[in-house]
Amino acid sequence: MFQTLYSYFWWERLWLPANLTWADLEDRDGRVYAKASDLYITLPLAFLFLVVRHLFETYVATPLAGLLNVKEKVRLKATPNAVLEKFYAATSKHPKQADVELLSKKSGCTVRQVERWFRRRRNQDRPSLLKKFREASWRFTFYLIAFIAGMAVIVDKPWFYDLREVWKGYPIQSVLPSQYWYYMIELSFYWSLLFSIASDVKRKDFKEQIIHHVATIILISFSWFANYVRAGTLIMALHDSSDYLLESAKMFNYAGWRNTCNNIFIIFAAVFIITRLVILPFWIMHCTMVYPLDLYPAFFGYYFFNFMMVVLQSLHIFWAYLIIRMAQKFITGKVVEDERSDREETDNSEEEEEVAKNGPLSNGHPVLNNNHRKTD
């Protein structure tokens, strides 16, 4: 049964145009072609990336954070309470007012204490500023190096300037060593992102991030199987062109360099919109959808590849919406924040109400001398 499924999966009509077989893509006369077995190396490389990331965040990103004065914020911890902890873990992290009143009776705490406990408990689960900085530093470093490497791989190729060259002689197109390593490193990195997504900073677009990583892995893998390597290198370099700008903006934001962050963000927004909403759909996707039909009839691989491109493009539109919202805040003079991030709930959330009644608070108690600021 396994052999039957294997045969159906690698049926040539799924992956290759008519009148072509896998035998046509066997290495010969010094020409090397993409093979599915090449991708086995990406899984151990992905785990190697996780090790390198840990070392980078420990010995590079953390000292850099210290130089930029990115500090761990001291958070007030929720007092251990079995009743509240059980509700928090099993029912909801955001109890309704009726639940708060019921929990107050069960736990012996006041309503105010229950509300404070849940605020502090939620904050305990939120990533620290240092964690966010370290993660952004790692991604910035990879995306910048990947973009430079990607441009080095494709800038001297004829299909970089004439997209019809992408399909010249397809699929009988030999794979260069630079293309091989570019593919293996990019795919390995996205595998590592998928493996670490559960422990990484969770944002509001968590589900979209999973879809993006899975779609990217499938797209890169399929383009390698079907020898869409020329188109694949163009797409990967196009994506890397804006990602490192976003991560650098995050780093400066976490460091408190607001003006630098805002300026980089505006550059990022412009590059993102130009590359993802203009060049990708009107040049690259036109290249993958229209030009191949001049050479061979559409087949399953053609439809599948372009369907995955549409999935990615849909995510780009979603993220462009968030980016435009942030750009509007910047233009109107508001501080640019990551729309995908949850804001931290400090005790100020509840103390603001108390300030209006009793004046400023210190650790939940009124400050006697209101003429002096409390220093951190």
mmCIF file of C-alpha atoms in Angstrom, residues 69-76 129 346 348 351 361-363 372-376:
data_model
loop_
_atom_site.group_PDB
_atom_site.id
_atom_site.type_symbol
_atom_site.label_atom_id
_atom_site.label_comp_id
_atom_site.label_asym_id
_atom_site.label_seq_id
_atom_site.Cartn_x
_atom_site.Cartn_y
_atom_site.Cartn_z
ATOM 1 C CA ASN A 69 19.713 49.822 27.473
ATOM 2 C CA VAL A 70 17.009 47.234 26.821
ATOM 3 C CA LYS A 71 16.220 45.976 30.300
ATOM 4 C CA GLU A 72 13.989 43.344 31.772
ATOM 5 C CA LYS A 73 10.953 45.045 33.264
ATOM 6 C CA VAL A 74 10.230 44.068 36.841
ATOM 7 C CA ARG A 75 6.742 42.597 36.954
ATOM 8 C CA LEU A 76 4.640 42.077 40.018
ATOM 9 C CA LEU A 129 11.038 43.165 26.303
ATOM 10 C CA THR A 346 0.325 46.794 34.268
ATOM 11 C CA ASN A 348 -1.658 51.144 36.123
ATOM 12 C CA GLU A 351 -4.680 52.152 39.490
ATOM 13 C CA LEU A 361 -0.425 54.895 44.008
ATOM 14 C CA SER A 362 2.761 53.104 44.933
ATOM 15 C CA ASN A 363 2.486 49.303 44.924
ATOM 16 C CA HIS A 372 8.227 63.794 43.686
ATOM 17 C CA ARG A 373 8.427 61.228 40.911
ATOM 18 C CA LYS A 374 9.267 57.680 41.697
ATOM 19 C CA THR A 375 12.422 56.671 39.852
ATOM 20 C CA ASP A 376 12.846 53.264 38.288
#
